[in-house]
mmCIF file of C-alpha atoms in Angstrom:
data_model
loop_
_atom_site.group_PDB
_atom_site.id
_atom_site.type_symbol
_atom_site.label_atom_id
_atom_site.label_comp_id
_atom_site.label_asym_id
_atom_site.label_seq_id
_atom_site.Cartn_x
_atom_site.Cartn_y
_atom_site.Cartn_z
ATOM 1 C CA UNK A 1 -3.409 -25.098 2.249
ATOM 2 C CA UNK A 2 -3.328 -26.337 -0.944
ATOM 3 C CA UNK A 3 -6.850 -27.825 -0.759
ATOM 4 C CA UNK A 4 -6.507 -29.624 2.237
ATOM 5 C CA UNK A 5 -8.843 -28.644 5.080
ATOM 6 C CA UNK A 6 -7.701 -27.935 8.483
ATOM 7 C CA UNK A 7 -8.468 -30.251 10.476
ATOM 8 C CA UNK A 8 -11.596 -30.005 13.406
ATOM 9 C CA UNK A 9 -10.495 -30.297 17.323
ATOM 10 C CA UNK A 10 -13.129 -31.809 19.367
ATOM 11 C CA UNK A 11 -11.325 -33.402 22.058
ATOM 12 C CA UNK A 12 -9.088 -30.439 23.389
ATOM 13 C CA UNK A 13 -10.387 -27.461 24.910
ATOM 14 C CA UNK A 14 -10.948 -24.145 22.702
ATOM 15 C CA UNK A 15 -9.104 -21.071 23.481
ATOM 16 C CA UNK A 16 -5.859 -22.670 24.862
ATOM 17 C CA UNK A 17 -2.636 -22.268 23.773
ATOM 18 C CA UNK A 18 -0.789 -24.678 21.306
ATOM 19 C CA UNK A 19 3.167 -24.532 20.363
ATOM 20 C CA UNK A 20 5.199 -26.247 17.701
ATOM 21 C CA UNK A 21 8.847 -26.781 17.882
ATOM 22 C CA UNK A 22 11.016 -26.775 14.795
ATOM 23 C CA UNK A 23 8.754 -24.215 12.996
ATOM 24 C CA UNK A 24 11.009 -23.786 10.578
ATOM 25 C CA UNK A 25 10.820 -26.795 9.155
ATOM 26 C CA UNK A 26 8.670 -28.027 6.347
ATOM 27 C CA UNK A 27 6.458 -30.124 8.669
ATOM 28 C CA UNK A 28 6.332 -27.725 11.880
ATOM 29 C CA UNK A 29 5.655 -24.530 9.054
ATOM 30 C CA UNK A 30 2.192 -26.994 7.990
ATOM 31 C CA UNK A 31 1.727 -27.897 11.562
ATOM 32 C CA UNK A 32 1.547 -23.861 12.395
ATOM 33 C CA UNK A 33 -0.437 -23.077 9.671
ATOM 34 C CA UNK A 34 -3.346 -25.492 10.491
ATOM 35 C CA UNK A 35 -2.921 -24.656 13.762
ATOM 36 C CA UNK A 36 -3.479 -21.233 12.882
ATOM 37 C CA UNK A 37 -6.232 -21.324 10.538
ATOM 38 C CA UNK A 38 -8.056 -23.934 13.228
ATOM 39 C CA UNK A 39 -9.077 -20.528 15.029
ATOM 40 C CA UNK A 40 -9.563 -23.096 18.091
ATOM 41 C CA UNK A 41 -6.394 -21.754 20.059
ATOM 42 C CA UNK A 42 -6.001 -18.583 21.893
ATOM 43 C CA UNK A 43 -2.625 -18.221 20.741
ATOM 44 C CA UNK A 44 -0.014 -20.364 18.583
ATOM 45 C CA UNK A 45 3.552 -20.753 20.119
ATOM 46 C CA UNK A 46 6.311 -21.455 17.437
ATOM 47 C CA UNK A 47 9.995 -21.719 18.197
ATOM 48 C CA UNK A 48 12.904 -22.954 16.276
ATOM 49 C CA UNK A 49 16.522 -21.829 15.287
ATOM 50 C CA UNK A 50 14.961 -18.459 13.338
ATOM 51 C CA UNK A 51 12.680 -17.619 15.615
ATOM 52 C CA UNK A 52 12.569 -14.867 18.049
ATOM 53 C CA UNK A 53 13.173 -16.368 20.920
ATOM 54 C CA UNK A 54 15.452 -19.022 19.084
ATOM 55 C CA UNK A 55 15.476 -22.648 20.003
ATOM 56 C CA UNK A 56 18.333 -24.783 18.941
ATOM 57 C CA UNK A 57 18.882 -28.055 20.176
ATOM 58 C CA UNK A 58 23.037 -26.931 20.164
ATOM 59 C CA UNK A 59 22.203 -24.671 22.730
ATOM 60 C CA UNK A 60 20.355 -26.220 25.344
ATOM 61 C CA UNK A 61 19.553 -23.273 27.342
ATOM 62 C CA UNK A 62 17.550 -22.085 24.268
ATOM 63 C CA UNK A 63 15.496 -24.591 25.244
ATOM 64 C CA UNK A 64 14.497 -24.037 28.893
ATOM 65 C CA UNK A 65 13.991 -19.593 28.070
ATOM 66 C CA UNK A 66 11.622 -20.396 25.310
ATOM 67 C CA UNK A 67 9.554 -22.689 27.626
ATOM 68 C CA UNK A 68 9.741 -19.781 29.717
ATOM 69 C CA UNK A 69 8.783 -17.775 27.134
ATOM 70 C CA UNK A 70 5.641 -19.646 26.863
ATOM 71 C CA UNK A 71 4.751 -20.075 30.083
ATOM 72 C CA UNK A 72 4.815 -16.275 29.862
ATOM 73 C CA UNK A 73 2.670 -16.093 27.391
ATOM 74 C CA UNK A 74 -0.019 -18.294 28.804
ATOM 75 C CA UNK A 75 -0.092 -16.507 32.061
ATOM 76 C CA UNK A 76 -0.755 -13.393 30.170
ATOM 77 C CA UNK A 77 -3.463 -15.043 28.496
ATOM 78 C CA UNK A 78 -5.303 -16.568 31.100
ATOM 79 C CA UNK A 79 -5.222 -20.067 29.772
ATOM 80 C CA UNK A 80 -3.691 -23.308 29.667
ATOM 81 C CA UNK A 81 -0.788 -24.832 26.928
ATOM 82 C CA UNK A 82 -2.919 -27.482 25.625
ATOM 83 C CA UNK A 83 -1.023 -29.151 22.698
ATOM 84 C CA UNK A 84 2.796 -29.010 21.816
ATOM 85 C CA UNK A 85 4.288 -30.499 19.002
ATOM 86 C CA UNK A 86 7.642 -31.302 18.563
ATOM 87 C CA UNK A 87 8.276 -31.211 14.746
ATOM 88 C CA UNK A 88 12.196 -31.561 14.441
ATOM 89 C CA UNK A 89 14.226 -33.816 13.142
ATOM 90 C CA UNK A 90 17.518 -34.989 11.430
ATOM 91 C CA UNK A 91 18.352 -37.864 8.903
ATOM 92 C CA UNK A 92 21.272 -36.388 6.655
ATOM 93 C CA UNK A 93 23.603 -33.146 6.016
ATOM 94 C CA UNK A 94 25.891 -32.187 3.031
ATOM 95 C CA UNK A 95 28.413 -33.829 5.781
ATOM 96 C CA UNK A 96 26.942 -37.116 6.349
ATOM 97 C CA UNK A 97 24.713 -39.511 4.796
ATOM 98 C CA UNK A 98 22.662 -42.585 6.530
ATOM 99 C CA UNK A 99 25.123 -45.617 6.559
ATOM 100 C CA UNK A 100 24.311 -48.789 4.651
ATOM 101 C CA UNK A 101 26.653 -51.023 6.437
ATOM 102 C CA UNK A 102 28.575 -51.354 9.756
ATOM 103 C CA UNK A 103 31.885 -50.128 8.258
ATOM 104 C CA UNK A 104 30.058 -46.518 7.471
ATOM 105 C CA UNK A 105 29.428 -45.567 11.328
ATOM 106 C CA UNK A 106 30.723 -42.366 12.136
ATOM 107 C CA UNK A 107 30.721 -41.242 15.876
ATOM 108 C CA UNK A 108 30.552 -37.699 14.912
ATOM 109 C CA UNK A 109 27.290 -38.506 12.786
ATOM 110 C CA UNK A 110 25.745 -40.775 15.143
ATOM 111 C CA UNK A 111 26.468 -38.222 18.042
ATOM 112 C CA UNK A 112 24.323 -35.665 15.891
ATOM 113 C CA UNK A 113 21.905 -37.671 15.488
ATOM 114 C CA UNK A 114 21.329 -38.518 19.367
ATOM 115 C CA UNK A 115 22.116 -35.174 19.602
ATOM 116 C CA UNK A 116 19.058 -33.841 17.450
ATOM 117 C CA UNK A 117 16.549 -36.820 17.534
ATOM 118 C CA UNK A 118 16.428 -38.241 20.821
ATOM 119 C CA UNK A 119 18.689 -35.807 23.352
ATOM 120 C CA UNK A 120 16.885 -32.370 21.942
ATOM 121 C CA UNK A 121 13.418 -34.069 22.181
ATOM 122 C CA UNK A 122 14.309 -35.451 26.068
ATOM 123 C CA UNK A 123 14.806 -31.878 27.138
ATOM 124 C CA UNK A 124 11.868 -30.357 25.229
ATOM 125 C CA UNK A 125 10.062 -32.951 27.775
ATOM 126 C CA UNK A 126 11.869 -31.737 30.634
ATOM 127 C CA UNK A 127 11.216 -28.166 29.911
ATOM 128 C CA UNK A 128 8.008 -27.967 28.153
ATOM 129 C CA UNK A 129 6.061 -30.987 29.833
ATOM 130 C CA UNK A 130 5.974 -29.134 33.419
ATOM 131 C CA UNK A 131 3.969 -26.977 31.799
ATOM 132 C CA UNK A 132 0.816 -29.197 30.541
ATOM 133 C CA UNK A 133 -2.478 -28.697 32.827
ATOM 134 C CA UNK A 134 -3.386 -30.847 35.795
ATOM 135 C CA UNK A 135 -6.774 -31.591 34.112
ATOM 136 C CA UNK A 136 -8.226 -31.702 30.792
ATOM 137 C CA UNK A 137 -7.103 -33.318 28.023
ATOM 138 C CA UNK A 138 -3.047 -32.266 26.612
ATOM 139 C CA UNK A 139 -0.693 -33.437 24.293
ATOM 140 C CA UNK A 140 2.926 -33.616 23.821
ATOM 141 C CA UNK A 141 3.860 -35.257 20.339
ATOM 142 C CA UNK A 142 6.791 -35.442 19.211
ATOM 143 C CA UNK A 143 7.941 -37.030 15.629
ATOM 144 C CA UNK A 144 9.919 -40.438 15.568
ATOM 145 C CA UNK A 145 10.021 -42.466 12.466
ATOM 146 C CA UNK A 146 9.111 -46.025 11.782
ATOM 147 C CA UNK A 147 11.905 -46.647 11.074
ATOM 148 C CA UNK A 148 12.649 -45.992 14.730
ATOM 149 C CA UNK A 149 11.068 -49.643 15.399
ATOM 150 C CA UNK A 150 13.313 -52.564 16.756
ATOM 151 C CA UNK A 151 10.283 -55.190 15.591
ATOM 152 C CA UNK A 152 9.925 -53.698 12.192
ATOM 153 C CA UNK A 153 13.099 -53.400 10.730
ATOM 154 C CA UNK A 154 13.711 -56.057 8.367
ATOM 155 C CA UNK A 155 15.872 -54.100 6.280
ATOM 156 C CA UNK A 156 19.035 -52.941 8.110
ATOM 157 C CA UNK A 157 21.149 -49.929 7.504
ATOM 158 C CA UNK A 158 20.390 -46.690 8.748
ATOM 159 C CA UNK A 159 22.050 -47.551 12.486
ATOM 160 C CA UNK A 160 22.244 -43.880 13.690
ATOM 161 C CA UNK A 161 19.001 -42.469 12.767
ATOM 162 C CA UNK A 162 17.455 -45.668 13.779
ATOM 163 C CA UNK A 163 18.874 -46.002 17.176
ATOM 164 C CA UNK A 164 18.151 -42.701 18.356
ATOM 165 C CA UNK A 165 14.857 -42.707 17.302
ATOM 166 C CA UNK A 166 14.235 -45.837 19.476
ATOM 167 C CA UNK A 167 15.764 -43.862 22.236
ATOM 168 C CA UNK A 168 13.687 -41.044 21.601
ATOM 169 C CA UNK A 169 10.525 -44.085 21.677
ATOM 170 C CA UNK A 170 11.760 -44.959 25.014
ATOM 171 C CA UNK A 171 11.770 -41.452 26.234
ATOM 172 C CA UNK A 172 8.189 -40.634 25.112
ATOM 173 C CA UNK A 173 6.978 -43.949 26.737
ATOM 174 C CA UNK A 174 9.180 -43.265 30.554
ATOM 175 C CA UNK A 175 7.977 -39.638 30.220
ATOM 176 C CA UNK A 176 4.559 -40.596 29.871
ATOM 177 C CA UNK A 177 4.883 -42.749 33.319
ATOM 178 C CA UNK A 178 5.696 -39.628 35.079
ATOM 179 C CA UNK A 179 3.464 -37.297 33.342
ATOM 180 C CA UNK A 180 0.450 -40.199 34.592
ATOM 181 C CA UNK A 181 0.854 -39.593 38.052
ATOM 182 C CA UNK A 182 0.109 -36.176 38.464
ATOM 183 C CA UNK A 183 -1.250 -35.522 34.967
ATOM 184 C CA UNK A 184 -4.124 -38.367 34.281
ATOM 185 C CA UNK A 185 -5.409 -36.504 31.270
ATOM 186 C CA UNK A 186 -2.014 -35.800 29.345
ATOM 187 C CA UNK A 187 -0.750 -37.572 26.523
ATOM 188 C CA UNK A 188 2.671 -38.058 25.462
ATOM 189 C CA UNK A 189 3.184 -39.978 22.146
ATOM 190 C CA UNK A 190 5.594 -40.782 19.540
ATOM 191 C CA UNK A 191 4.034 -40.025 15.916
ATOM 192 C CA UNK A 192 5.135 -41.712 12.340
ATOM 193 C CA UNK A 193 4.568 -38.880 10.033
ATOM 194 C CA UNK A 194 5.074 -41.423 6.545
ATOM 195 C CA UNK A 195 7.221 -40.408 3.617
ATOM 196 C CA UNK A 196 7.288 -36.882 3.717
ATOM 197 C CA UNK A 197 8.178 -34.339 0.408
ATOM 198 C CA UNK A 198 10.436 -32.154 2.639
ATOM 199 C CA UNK A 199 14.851 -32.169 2.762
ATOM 200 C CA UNK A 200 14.489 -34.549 5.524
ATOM 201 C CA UNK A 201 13.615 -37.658 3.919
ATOM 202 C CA UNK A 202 12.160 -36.771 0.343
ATOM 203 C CA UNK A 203 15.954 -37.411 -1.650
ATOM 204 C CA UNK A 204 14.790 -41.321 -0.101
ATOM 205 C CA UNK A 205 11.352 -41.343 -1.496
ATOM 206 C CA UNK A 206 11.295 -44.819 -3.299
ATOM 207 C CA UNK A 207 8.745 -45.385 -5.911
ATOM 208 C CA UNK A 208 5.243 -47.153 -5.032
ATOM 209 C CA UNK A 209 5.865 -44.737 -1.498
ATOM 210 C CA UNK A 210 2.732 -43.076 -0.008
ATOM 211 C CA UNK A 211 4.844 -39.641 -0.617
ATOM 212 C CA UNK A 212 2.869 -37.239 1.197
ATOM 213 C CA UNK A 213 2.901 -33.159 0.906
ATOM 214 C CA UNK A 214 3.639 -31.607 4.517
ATOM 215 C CA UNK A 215 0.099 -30.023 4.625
ATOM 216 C CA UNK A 216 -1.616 -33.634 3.978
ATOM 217 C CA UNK A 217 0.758 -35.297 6.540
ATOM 218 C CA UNK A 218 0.196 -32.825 9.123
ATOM 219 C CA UNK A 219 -3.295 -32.736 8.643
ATOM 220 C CA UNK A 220 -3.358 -36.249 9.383
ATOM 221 C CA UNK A 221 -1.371 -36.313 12.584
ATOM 222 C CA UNK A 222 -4.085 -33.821 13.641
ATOM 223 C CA UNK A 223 -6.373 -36.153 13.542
ATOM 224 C CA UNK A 224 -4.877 -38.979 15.115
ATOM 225 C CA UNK A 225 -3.620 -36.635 17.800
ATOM 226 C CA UNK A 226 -7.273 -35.400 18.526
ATOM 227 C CA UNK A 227 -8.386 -39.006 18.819
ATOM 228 C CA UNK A 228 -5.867 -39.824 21.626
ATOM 229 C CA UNK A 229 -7.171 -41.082 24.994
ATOM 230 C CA UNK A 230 -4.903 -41.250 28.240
ATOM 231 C CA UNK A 231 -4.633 -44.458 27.718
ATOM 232 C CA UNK A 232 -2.876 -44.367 25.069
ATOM 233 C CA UNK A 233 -0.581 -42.484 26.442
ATOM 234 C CA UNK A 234 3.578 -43.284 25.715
ATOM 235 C CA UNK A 235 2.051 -45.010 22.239
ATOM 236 C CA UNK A 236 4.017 -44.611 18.504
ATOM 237 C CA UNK A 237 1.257 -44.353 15.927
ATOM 238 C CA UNK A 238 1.357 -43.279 12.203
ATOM 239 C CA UNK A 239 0.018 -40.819 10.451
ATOM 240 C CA UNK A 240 -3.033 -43.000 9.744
ATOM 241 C CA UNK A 241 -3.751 -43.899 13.698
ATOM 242 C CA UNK A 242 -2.180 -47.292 13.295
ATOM 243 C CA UNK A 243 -0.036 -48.071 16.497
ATOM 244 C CA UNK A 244 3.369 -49.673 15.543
ATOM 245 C CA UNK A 245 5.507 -52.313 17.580
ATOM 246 C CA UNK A 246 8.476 -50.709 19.303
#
């Protein structure tokens, strides 16, 4: 890992199961890897669109047999899915770019983006979520993006990515109502990964950025995710713990 170490669980339960979504990805590959090398899970779930079973958010019944998959899995294990992590994501294509101004929205784009960042995410909840124990601390994080935040954006632009990544903020914080009231240990939370040196948003890196490497940023978001309480439950915090304004 580059140097970094893997960070230590203390708050969930050993010898669980944890998954990560979007695998595939430059973030969910360092998510799985420190997962891995943690050696405090029974078993490490991942699932995206090259995985066997595949999960694409294009084909939403992907979604519900690889929760099924995993809820296999656990049964044959004898233990609980303690931790999932949602680690995918979509800010640009060779198609479409983010728009700088009003005249740039494309309903095609901004369709993909709900699509990917805030529809895909809602049904990982519906499907996955279930699934979390009735006791003992669990956590469903998923990544949004500060830029996702109506009281910090100052700068304009971006509408698509930025709208459905407040949507996908107001999903994490409805879902962790429900999850509350017959789940009083599990925590479902938005996380701000930073700047990140993957496709997805390092061609934006500006310079004087905190550009991060995917194994640093995940290892962070560790952290902050093993410090979680239940009260803190339907929160968006960065990489570094801070808790931003919706």
């Amino acid at each position: 890992m580059s140097g970094i170490e893997t960070p230590h669980f203390k708050s969930i339960p050993t010898g669980q199961i944890a998954i990560v979504i979007g695998a595939t990805g430059g973030i969910g590959a360092a998510f799985a890897t420190h997962l891995h090398s943690s050696g405090h899970f029974a078993k490490v779930l991942t699932y995206g669109r090259k995985t066997r079973p595949s999960l694409d958010f294009d084909i939403p019944e992907s979604i519900d047999a690889c929760a099924r998959d995993a809820r296999m899995q656990a049964d044959a294990h004898g233990c609980d899915i303690a931790l999932i992590i949602d680690a995918t994501g979509y800010l640009h294509d060779e198609s479409f770019q983010p728009e700088k101004s009003l005249r740039q929205i494309d309903a095609a784009y901004m369709t993909k983006q709900f699509r990917i960042n805030a529809i895909g995410p809602a049904l990982l909840m519906k499907h996955f979520c279930p699934m979390l124990p009735r006791k003992g601390k669990a956590v469903f994080a998923t990544l949004s993006a500060k830029v996702g935040s109506i009281g910090d954006n100052r700068m304009g632009g971006w509408y698509g990515y930025r709208a459905a990544k407040a949507a996908l903020n107001q999903l994490v914080k409805t879902a962790s109502i429900e999850l509350a009231r017959n789940k009083p240990d599990a925590i479902c939370v938005s996380l701000h990964p930073g700047t990140v040196d993957t496709g997805l948003s390092g061609p934006f890196a500006k310079s004087g950025l905190d550009v991060q490497n995917p194994e640093l940023a995940t290892a962070r978001m560790l952290v902050v995710i093993d410090g979680l309480t239940p009260r803190q439950s339907g929160g968006f915090f960065a990489y570094d713990g801070q808790e931003l304004p919706w």
